């Protein structure tokens, strides 16, 4: 797992892999730190409609809001945009024999999922941030 962003600056939160293993469950560690994927339709937030803010499960950085969450029926929580600013970084991903765009937390570098464009969902950005539930936590609105 990289300790610096693509521009060479360090992530705000850097821990050893042993430290990450001490604070994350084995499944969380696999997805967040080893770029794994949870099985489709098994995640805690796939069908959640609760208003609130979604944060990185590894470092609590604010990433998405329920205002941009939509029903894509793809098996994972989907958002049409991260929060404004630098909350996520996008990296080219050529694993699994295809070209995709990986989404990582800009604060700690943890893997969140992938972003896809041009799928016809009719969202304002024509993007689908396909995010693993195990990578995020929902803080319900008050």
mmCIF file with all atom_site columns, C-alpha atoms in Angstrom:
data_model
loop_
_atom_site.group_PDB
_atom_site.id
_atom_site.type_symbol
_atom_site.label_atom_id
_atom_site.label_alt_id
_atom_site.label_comp_id
_atom_site.label_asym_id
_atom_site.label_entity_id
_atom_site.label_seq_id
_atom_site.pdbx_PDB_ins_code
_atom_site.Cartn_x
_atom_site.Cartn_y
_atom_site.Cartn_z
_atom_site.occupancy
_atom_site.B_iso_or_equiv
_atom_site.pdbx_formal_charge
_atom_site.auth_seq_id
_atom_site.auth_comp_id
_atom_site.auth_asym_id
_atom_site.auth_atom_id
_atom_site.pdbx_PDB_model_num
ATOM 1   C CA . UNK A 1 1   ? 0.000   0.000  0.000   1.00 0.00 ? 1   UNK A CA 1
ATOM 2   C CA . UNK A 1 2   ? 1.510   3.363  -0.962  1.00 0.00 ? 2   UNK A CA 1
ATOM 3   C CA . UNK A 1 3   ? 2.387   5.916  1.717   1.00 0.00 ? 3   UNK A CA 1
ATOM 4   C CA . UNK A 1 4   ? 2.400   8.855  -0.701  1.00 0.00 ? 4   UNK A CA 1
ATOM 5   C CA . UNK A 1 5   ? -0.162  10.313 -3.089  1.00 0.00 ? 5   UNK A CA 1
ATOM 6   C CA . UNK A 1 6   ? 0.426   10.241 -6.857  1.00 0.00 ? 6   UNK A CA 1
ATOM 7   C CA . UNK A 1 7   ? 1.878   13.776 -6.633  1.00 0.00 ? 7   UNK A CA 1
ATOM 8   C CA . UNK A 1 8   ? 4.510   12.520 -4.150  1.00 0.00 ? 8   UNK A CA 1
ATOM 9   C CA . UNK A 1 9   ? 3.072   14.179 -1.048  1.00 0.00 ? 9   UNK A CA 1
ATOM 10  C CA . UNK A 1 10  ? 2.543   11.921 1.963   1.00 0.00 ? 10  UNK A CA 1
ATOM 11  C CA . UNK A 1 11  ? -0.925  10.922 3.091   1.00 0.00 ? 11  UNK A CA 1
ATOM 12  C CA . UNK A 1 12  ? -2.129  12.776 6.184   1.00 0.00 ? 12  UNK A CA 1
ATOM 13  C CA . UNK A 1 13  ? -2.466  9.471  8.040   1.00 0.00 ? 13  UNK A CA 1
ATOM 14  C CA . UNK A 1 14  ? 0.325   6.929  7.708   1.00 0.00 ? 14  UNK A CA 1
ATOM 15  C CA . UNK A 1 15  ? 0.484   3.727  9.769   1.00 0.00 ? 15  UNK A CA 1
ATOM 16  C CA . UNK A 1 16  ? 2.451   0.527  9.485   1.00 0.00 ? 16  UNK A CA 1
ATOM 17  C CA . UNK A 1 17  ? 0.555   -2.452 8.127   1.00 0.00 ? 17  UNK A CA 1
ATOM 18  C CA . UNK A 1 18  ? 0.761   -4.020 11.607  1.00 0.00 ? 18  UNK A CA 1
ATOM 19  C CA . UNK A 1 19  ? -0.904  -0.905 13.043  1.00 0.00 ? 19  UNK A CA 1
ATOM 20  C CA . UNK A 1 20  ? -3.674  -1.107 10.395  1.00 0.00 ? 20  UNK A CA 1
ATOM 21  C CA . UNK A 1 21  ? -4.183  -4.794 11.215  1.00 0.00 ? 21  UNK A CA 1
ATOM 22  C CA . UNK A 1 22  ? -4.573  -3.897 14.888  1.00 0.00 ? 22  UNK A CA 1
ATOM 23  C CA . UNK A 1 23  ? -7.459  -1.483 14.227  1.00 0.00 ? 23  UNK A CA 1
ATOM 24  C CA . UNK A 1 24  ? -9.236  -3.131 11.269  1.00 0.00 ? 24  UNK A CA 1
ATOM 25  C CA . UNK A 1 25  ? -11.049 -6.461 11.083  1.00 0.00 ? 25  UNK A CA 1
ATOM 26  C CA . UNK A 1 26  ? -9.551  -9.010 8.658   1.00 0.00 ? 26  UNK A CA 1
ATOM 27  C CA . UNK A 1 27  ? -12.251 -8.176 6.071   1.00 0.00 ? 27  UNK A CA 1
ATOM 28  C CA . UNK A 1 28  ? -11.772 -4.428 6.498   1.00 0.00 ? 28  UNK A CA 1
ATOM 29  C CA . UNK A 1 29  ? -8.007  -4.857 6.177   1.00 0.00 ? 29  UNK A CA 1
ATOM 30  C CA . UNK A 1 30  ? -8.371  -6.965 3.022   1.00 0.00 ? 30  UNK A CA 1
ATOM 31  C CA . UNK A 1 31  ? -10.597 -4.417 1.280   1.00 0.00 ? 31  UNK A CA 1
ATOM 32  C CA . UNK A 1 32  ? -9.114  -1.172 2.583   1.00 0.00 ? 32  UNK A CA 1
ATOM 33  C CA . UNK A 1 33  ? -5.417  -2.029 2.621   1.00 0.00 ? 33  UNK A CA 1
ATOM 34  C CA . UNK A 1 34  ? -5.131  -4.833 0.032   1.00 0.00 ? 34  UNK A CA 1
ATOM 35  C CA . UNK A 1 35  ? -7.663  -3.402 -2.481  1.00 0.00 ? 35  UNK A CA 1
ATOM 36  C CA . UNK A 1 36  ? -10.053 -6.315 -2.083  1.00 0.00 ? 36  UNK A CA 1
ATOM 37  C CA . UNK A 1 37  ? -13.763 -6.271 -2.881  1.00 0.00 ? 37  UNK A CA 1
ATOM 38  C CA . UNK A 1 38  ? -16.691 -7.404 -0.800  1.00 0.00 ? 38  UNK A CA 1
ATOM 39  C CA . UNK A 1 39  ? -19.211 -9.687 -2.489  1.00 0.00 ? 39  UNK A CA 1
ATOM 40  C CA . UNK A 1 40  ? -22.031 -7.958 -4.337  1.00 0.00 ? 40  UNK A CA 1
ATOM 41  C CA . UNK A 1 41  ? -25.294 -7.410 -2.438  1.00 0.00 ? 41  UNK A CA 1
ATOM 42  C CA . UNK A 1 42  ? -23.720 -8.280 0.945   1.00 0.00 ? 42  UNK A CA 1
ATOM 43  C CA . UNK A 1 43  ? -22.659 -4.838 2.153   1.00 0.00 ? 43  UNK A CA 1
ATOM 44  C CA . UNK A 1 44  ? -24.224 -2.967 5.035   1.00 0.00 ? 44  UNK A CA 1
ATOM 45  C CA . UNK A 1 45  ? -24.982 0.182  2.984   1.00 0.00 ? 45  UNK A CA 1
ATOM 46  C CA . UNK A 1 46  ? -26.011 -1.250 -0.391  1.00 0.00 ? 46  UNK A CA 1
ATOM 47  C CA . UNK A 1 47  ? -29.688 -0.331 0.068   1.00 0.00 ? 47  UNK A CA 1
ATOM 48  C CA . UNK A 1 48  ? -29.439 2.240  2.882   1.00 0.00 ? 48  UNK A CA 1
ATOM 49  C CA . UNK A 1 49  ? -31.603 5.345  2.507   1.00 0.00 ? 49  UNK A CA 1
ATOM 50  C CA . UNK A 1 50  ? -30.554 7.014  5.795   1.00 0.00 ? 50  UNK A CA 1
ATOM 51  C CA . UNK A 1 51  ? -29.550 10.670 5.464   1.00 0.00 ? 51  UNK A CA 1
ATOM 52  C CA . UNK A 1 52  ? -26.043 11.408 6.637   1.00 0.00 ? 52  UNK A CA 1
ATOM 53  C CA . UNK A 1 53  ? -22.350 11.502 5.877   1.00 0.00 ? 53  UNK A CA 1
ATOM 54  C CA . UNK A 1 54  ? -20.134 8.601  4.866   1.00 0.00 ? 54  UNK A CA 1
ATOM 55  C CA . UNK A 1 55  ? -16.590 8.517  6.245   1.00 0.00 ? 55  UNK A CA 1
ATOM 56  C CA . UNK A 1 56  ? -13.558 6.337  5.609   1.00 0.00 ? 56  UNK A CA 1
ATOM 57  C CA . UNK A 1 57  ? -13.737 3.302  7.908   1.00 0.00 ? 57  UNK A CA 1
ATOM 58  C CA . UNK A 1 58  ? -9.948  3.369  8.329   1.00 0.00 ? 58  UNK A CA 1
ATOM 59  C CA . UNK A 1 59  ? -9.402  7.034  9.223   1.00 0.00 ? 59  UNK A CA 1
ATOM 60  C CA . UNK A 1 60  ? -12.815 8.742  9.576   1.00 0.00 ? 60  UNK A CA 1
ATOM 61  C CA . UNK A 1 61  ? -12.185 11.250 6.766   1.00 0.00 ? 61  UNK A CA 1
ATOM 62  C CA . UNK A 1 62  ? -15.460 12.558 5.319   1.00 0.00 ? 62  UNK A CA 1
ATOM 63  C CA . UNK A 1 63  ? -15.932 11.169 1.793   1.00 0.00 ? 63  UNK A CA 1
ATOM 64  C CA . UNK A 1 64  ? -19.561 11.171 0.573   1.00 0.00 ? 64  UNK A CA 1
ATOM 65  C CA . UNK A 1 65  ? -23.021 12.331 1.622   1.00 0.00 ? 65  UNK A CA 1
ATOM 66  C CA . UNK A 1 66  ? -26.353 10.597 1.293   1.00 0.00 ? 66  UNK A CA 1
ATOM 67  C CA . UNK A 1 67  ? -27.416 13.443 -1.036  1.00 0.00 ? 67  UNK A CA 1
ATOM 68  C CA . UNK A 1 68  ? -25.266 11.903 -3.783  1.00 0.00 ? 68  UNK A CA 1
ATOM 69  C CA . UNK A 1 69  ? -26.133 8.254  -3.088  1.00 0.00 ? 69  UNK A CA 1
ATOM 70  C CA . UNK A 1 70  ? -28.377 6.575  -5.645  1.00 0.00 ? 70  UNK A CA 1
ATOM 71  C CA . UNK A 1 71  ? -29.854 3.178  -6.463  1.00 0.00 ? 71  UNK A CA 1
ATOM 72  C CA . UNK A 1 72  ? -27.697 1.620  -9.159  1.00 0.00 ? 72  UNK A CA 1
ATOM 73  C CA . UNK A 1 73  ? -28.737 -1.981 -8.373  1.00 0.00 ? 73  UNK A CA 1
ATOM 74  C CA . UNK A 1 74  ? -25.117 -3.045 -8.943  1.00 0.00 ? 74  UNK A CA 1
ATOM 75  C CA . UNK A 1 75  ? -24.649 -4.681 -5.534  1.00 0.00 ? 75  UNK A CA 1
ATOM 76  C CA . UNK A 1 76  ? -22.573 -1.967 -3.853  1.00 0.00 ? 76  UNK A CA 1
ATOM 77  C CA . UNK A 1 77  ? -23.368 1.507  -2.529  1.00 0.00 ? 77  UNK A CA 1
ATOM 78  C CA . UNK A 1 78  ? -23.229 4.012  -5.386  1.00 0.00 ? 78  UNK A CA 1
ATOM 79  C CA . UNK A 1 79  ? -22.623 7.750  -5.293  1.00 0.00 ? 79  UNK A CA 1
ATOM 80  C CA . UNK A 1 80  ? -22.556 10.201 -8.193  1.00 0.00 ? 80  UNK A CA 1
ATOM 81  C CA . UNK A 1 81  ? -19.895 12.402 -6.582  1.00 0.00 ? 81  UNK A CA 1
ATOM 82  C CA . UNK A 1 82  ? -17.537 12.518 -3.604  1.00 0.00 ? 82  UNK A CA 1
ATOM 83  C CA . UNK A 1 83  ? -17.557 15.610 -1.412  1.00 0.00 ? 83  UNK A CA 1
ATOM 84  C CA . UNK A 1 84  ? -16.137 18.742 -2.966  1.00 0.00 ? 84  UNK A CA 1
ATOM 85  C CA . UNK A 1 85  ? -12.400 19.191 -2.612  1.00 0.00 ? 85  UNK A CA 1
ATOM 86  C CA . UNK A 1 86  ? -9.771  16.550 -2.265  1.00 0.00 ? 86  UNK A CA 1
ATOM 87  C CA . UNK A 1 87  ? -11.608 13.832 -0.308  1.00 0.00 ? 87  UNK A CA 1
ATOM 88  C CA . UNK A 1 88  ? -10.661 11.040 -2.724  1.00 0.00 ? 88  UNK A CA 1
ATOM 89  C CA . UNK A 1 89  ? -7.901  10.337 -5.185  1.00 0.00 ? 89  UNK A CA 1
ATOM 90  C CA . UNK A 1 90  ? -8.339  8.436  -8.432  1.00 0.00 ? 90  UNK A CA 1
ATOM 91  C CA . UNK A 1 91  ? -5.766  5.978  -9.768  1.00 0.00 ? 91  UNK A CA 1
ATOM 92  C CA . UNK A 1 92  ? -5.590  3.914  -12.931 1.00 0.00 ? 92  UNK A CA 1
ATOM 93  C CA . UNK A 1 93  ? -6.228  0.249  -12.138 1.00 0.00 ? 93  UNK A CA 1
ATOM 94  C CA . UNK A 1 94  ? -5.231  -2.372 -14.703 1.00 0.00 ? 94  UNK A CA 1
ATOM 95  C CA . UNK A 1 95  ? -5.842  -5.436 -12.522 1.00 0.00 ? 95  UNK A CA 1
ATOM 96  C CA . UNK A 1 96  ? -8.230  -8.226 -13.456 1.00 0.00 ? 96  UNK A CA 1
ATOM 97  C CA . UNK A 1 97  ? -7.503  -7.790 -17.171 1.00 0.00 ? 97  UNK A CA 1
ATOM 98  C CA . UNK A 1 98  ? -9.332  -4.483 -17.550 1.00 0.00 ? 98  UNK A CA 1
ATOM 99  C CA . UNK A 1 99  ? -8.755  -0.751 -17.284 1.00 0.00 ? 99  UNK A CA 1
ATOM 100 C CA . UNK A 1 100 ? -10.656 0.863  -14.409 1.00 0.00 ? 100 UNK A CA 1
ATOM 101 C CA . UNK A 1 101 ? -10.332 3.895  -12.153 1.00 0.00 ? 101 UNK A CA 1
ATOM 102 C CA . UNK A 1 102 ? -9.709  3.061  -8.510  1.00 0.00 ? 102 UNK A CA 1
ATOM 103 C CA . UNK A 1 103 ? -11.014 5.341  -5.742  1.00 0.00 ? 103 UNK A CA 1
ATOM 104 C CA . UNK A 1 104 ? -8.851  5.792  -2.625  1.00 0.00 ? 104 UNK A CA 1
ATOM 105 C CA . UNK A 1 105 ? -9.217  7.887  0.493   1.00 0.00 ? 105 UNK A CA 1
ATOM 106 C CA . UNK A 1 106 ? -7.094  11.024 0.094   1.00 0.00 ? 106 UNK A CA 1
ATOM 107 C CA . UNK A 1 107 ? -6.318  11.093 3.840   1.00 0.00 ? 107 UNK A CA 1
ATOM 108 C CA . UNK A 1 108 ? -4.973  7.563  4.395   1.00 0.00 ? 108 UNK A CA 1
ATOM 109 C CA . UNK A 1 109 ? -4.752  5.967  0.932   1.00 0.00 ? 109 UNK A CA 1
ATOM 110 C CA . UNK A 1 110 ? -7.206  3.173  1.705   1.00 0.00 ? 110 UNK A CA 1
ATOM 111 C CA . UNK A 1 111 ? -9.032  1.467  -1.163  1.00 0.00 ? 111 UNK A CA 1
ATOM 112 C CA . UNK A 1 112 ? -12.706 2.430  -1.375  1.00 0.00 ? 112 UNK A CA 1
ATOM 113 C CA . UNK A 1 113 ? -13.843 1.028  -4.721  1.00 0.00 ? 113 UNK A CA 1
ATOM 114 C CA . UNK A 1 114 ? -13.967 2.203  -8.358  1.00 0.00 ? 114 UNK A CA 1
ATOM 115 C CA . UNK A 1 115 ? -15.614 4.958  -10.372 1.00 0.00 ? 115 UNK A CA 1
ATOM 116 C CA . UNK A 1 116 ? -17.311 4.345  -13.721 1.00 0.00 ? 116 UNK A CA 1
ATOM 117 C CA . UNK A 1 117 ? -18.582 6.814  -16.324 1.00 0.00 ? 117 UNK A CA 1
ATOM 118 C CA . UNK A 1 118 ? -21.079 6.765  -19.141 1.00 0.00 ? 118 UNK A CA 1
ATOM 119 C CA . UNK A 1 119 ? -23.329 4.001  -17.836 1.00 0.00 ? 119 UNK A CA 1
ATOM 120 C CA . UNK A 1 120 ? -26.539 5.932  -18.453 1.00 0.00 ? 120 UNK A CA 1
ATOM 121 C CA . UNK A 1 121 ? -27.753 6.350  -14.875 1.00 0.00 ? 121 UNK A CA 1
ATOM 122 C CA . UNK A 1 122 ? -28.791 9.959  -15.481 1.00 0.00 ? 122 UNK A CA 1
ATOM 123 C CA . UNK A 1 123 ? -26.895 11.321 -12.498 1.00 0.00 ? 123 UNK A CA 1
ATOM 124 C CA . UNK A 1 124 ? -25.640 14.932 -12.639 1.00 0.00 ? 124 UNK A CA 1
ATOM 125 C CA . UNK A 1 125 ? -22.064 13.763 -13.247 1.00 0.00 ? 125 UNK A CA 1
ATOM 126 C CA . UNK A 1 126 ? -22.784 10.605 -15.314 1.00 0.00 ? 126 UNK A CA 1
ATOM 127 C CA . UNK A 1 127 ? -20.488 8.840  -12.851 1.00 0.00 ? 127 UNK A CA 1
ATOM 128 C CA . UNK A 1 128 ? -20.997 5.913  -10.473 1.00 0.00 ? 128 UNK A CA 1
ATOM 129 C CA . UNK A 1 129 ? -18.644 5.731  -7.503  1.00 0.00 ? 129 UNK A CA 1
ATOM 130 C CA . UNK A 1 130 ? -19.035 2.042  -6.684  1.00 0.00 ? 130 UNK A CA 1
ATOM 131 C CA . UNK A 1 131 ? -17.872 1.851  -3.061  1.00 0.00 ? 131 UNK A CA 1
ATOM 132 C CA . UNK A 1 132 ? -17.444 -1.147 -0.755  1.00 0.00 ? 132 UNK A CA 1
ATOM 133 C CA . UNK A 1 133 ? -19.666 -0.855 2.340   1.00 0.00 ? 133 UNK A CA 1
ATOM 134 C CA . UNK A 1 134 ? -16.817 -2.223 4.436   1.00 0.00 ? 134 UNK A CA 1
ATOM 135 C CA . UNK A 1 135 ? -14.703 0.787  3.356   1.00 0.00 ? 135 UNK A CA 1
ATOM 136 C CA . UNK A 1 136 ? -17.097 3.381  4.754   1.00 0.00 ? 136 UNK A CA 1
ATOM 137 C CA . UNK A 1 137 ? -19.132 4.246  7.870   1.00 0.00 ? 137 UNK A CA 1
ATOM 138 C CA . UNK A 1 138 ? -22.417 6.164  7.930   1.00 0.00 ? 138 UNK A CA 1
ATOM 139 C CA . UNK A 1 139 ? -22.868 8.980  10.414  1.00 0.00 ? 139 UNK A CA 1
ATOM 140 C CA . UNK A 1 140 ? -26.638 9.600  10.344  1.00 0.00 ? 140 UNK A CA 1
ATOM 141 C CA . UNK A 1 141 ? -27.806 13.219 10.100  1.00 0.00 ? 141 UNK A CA 1
ATOM 142 C CA . UNK A 1 142 ? -29.181 14.655 13.314  1.00 0.00 ? 142 UNK A CA 1
#
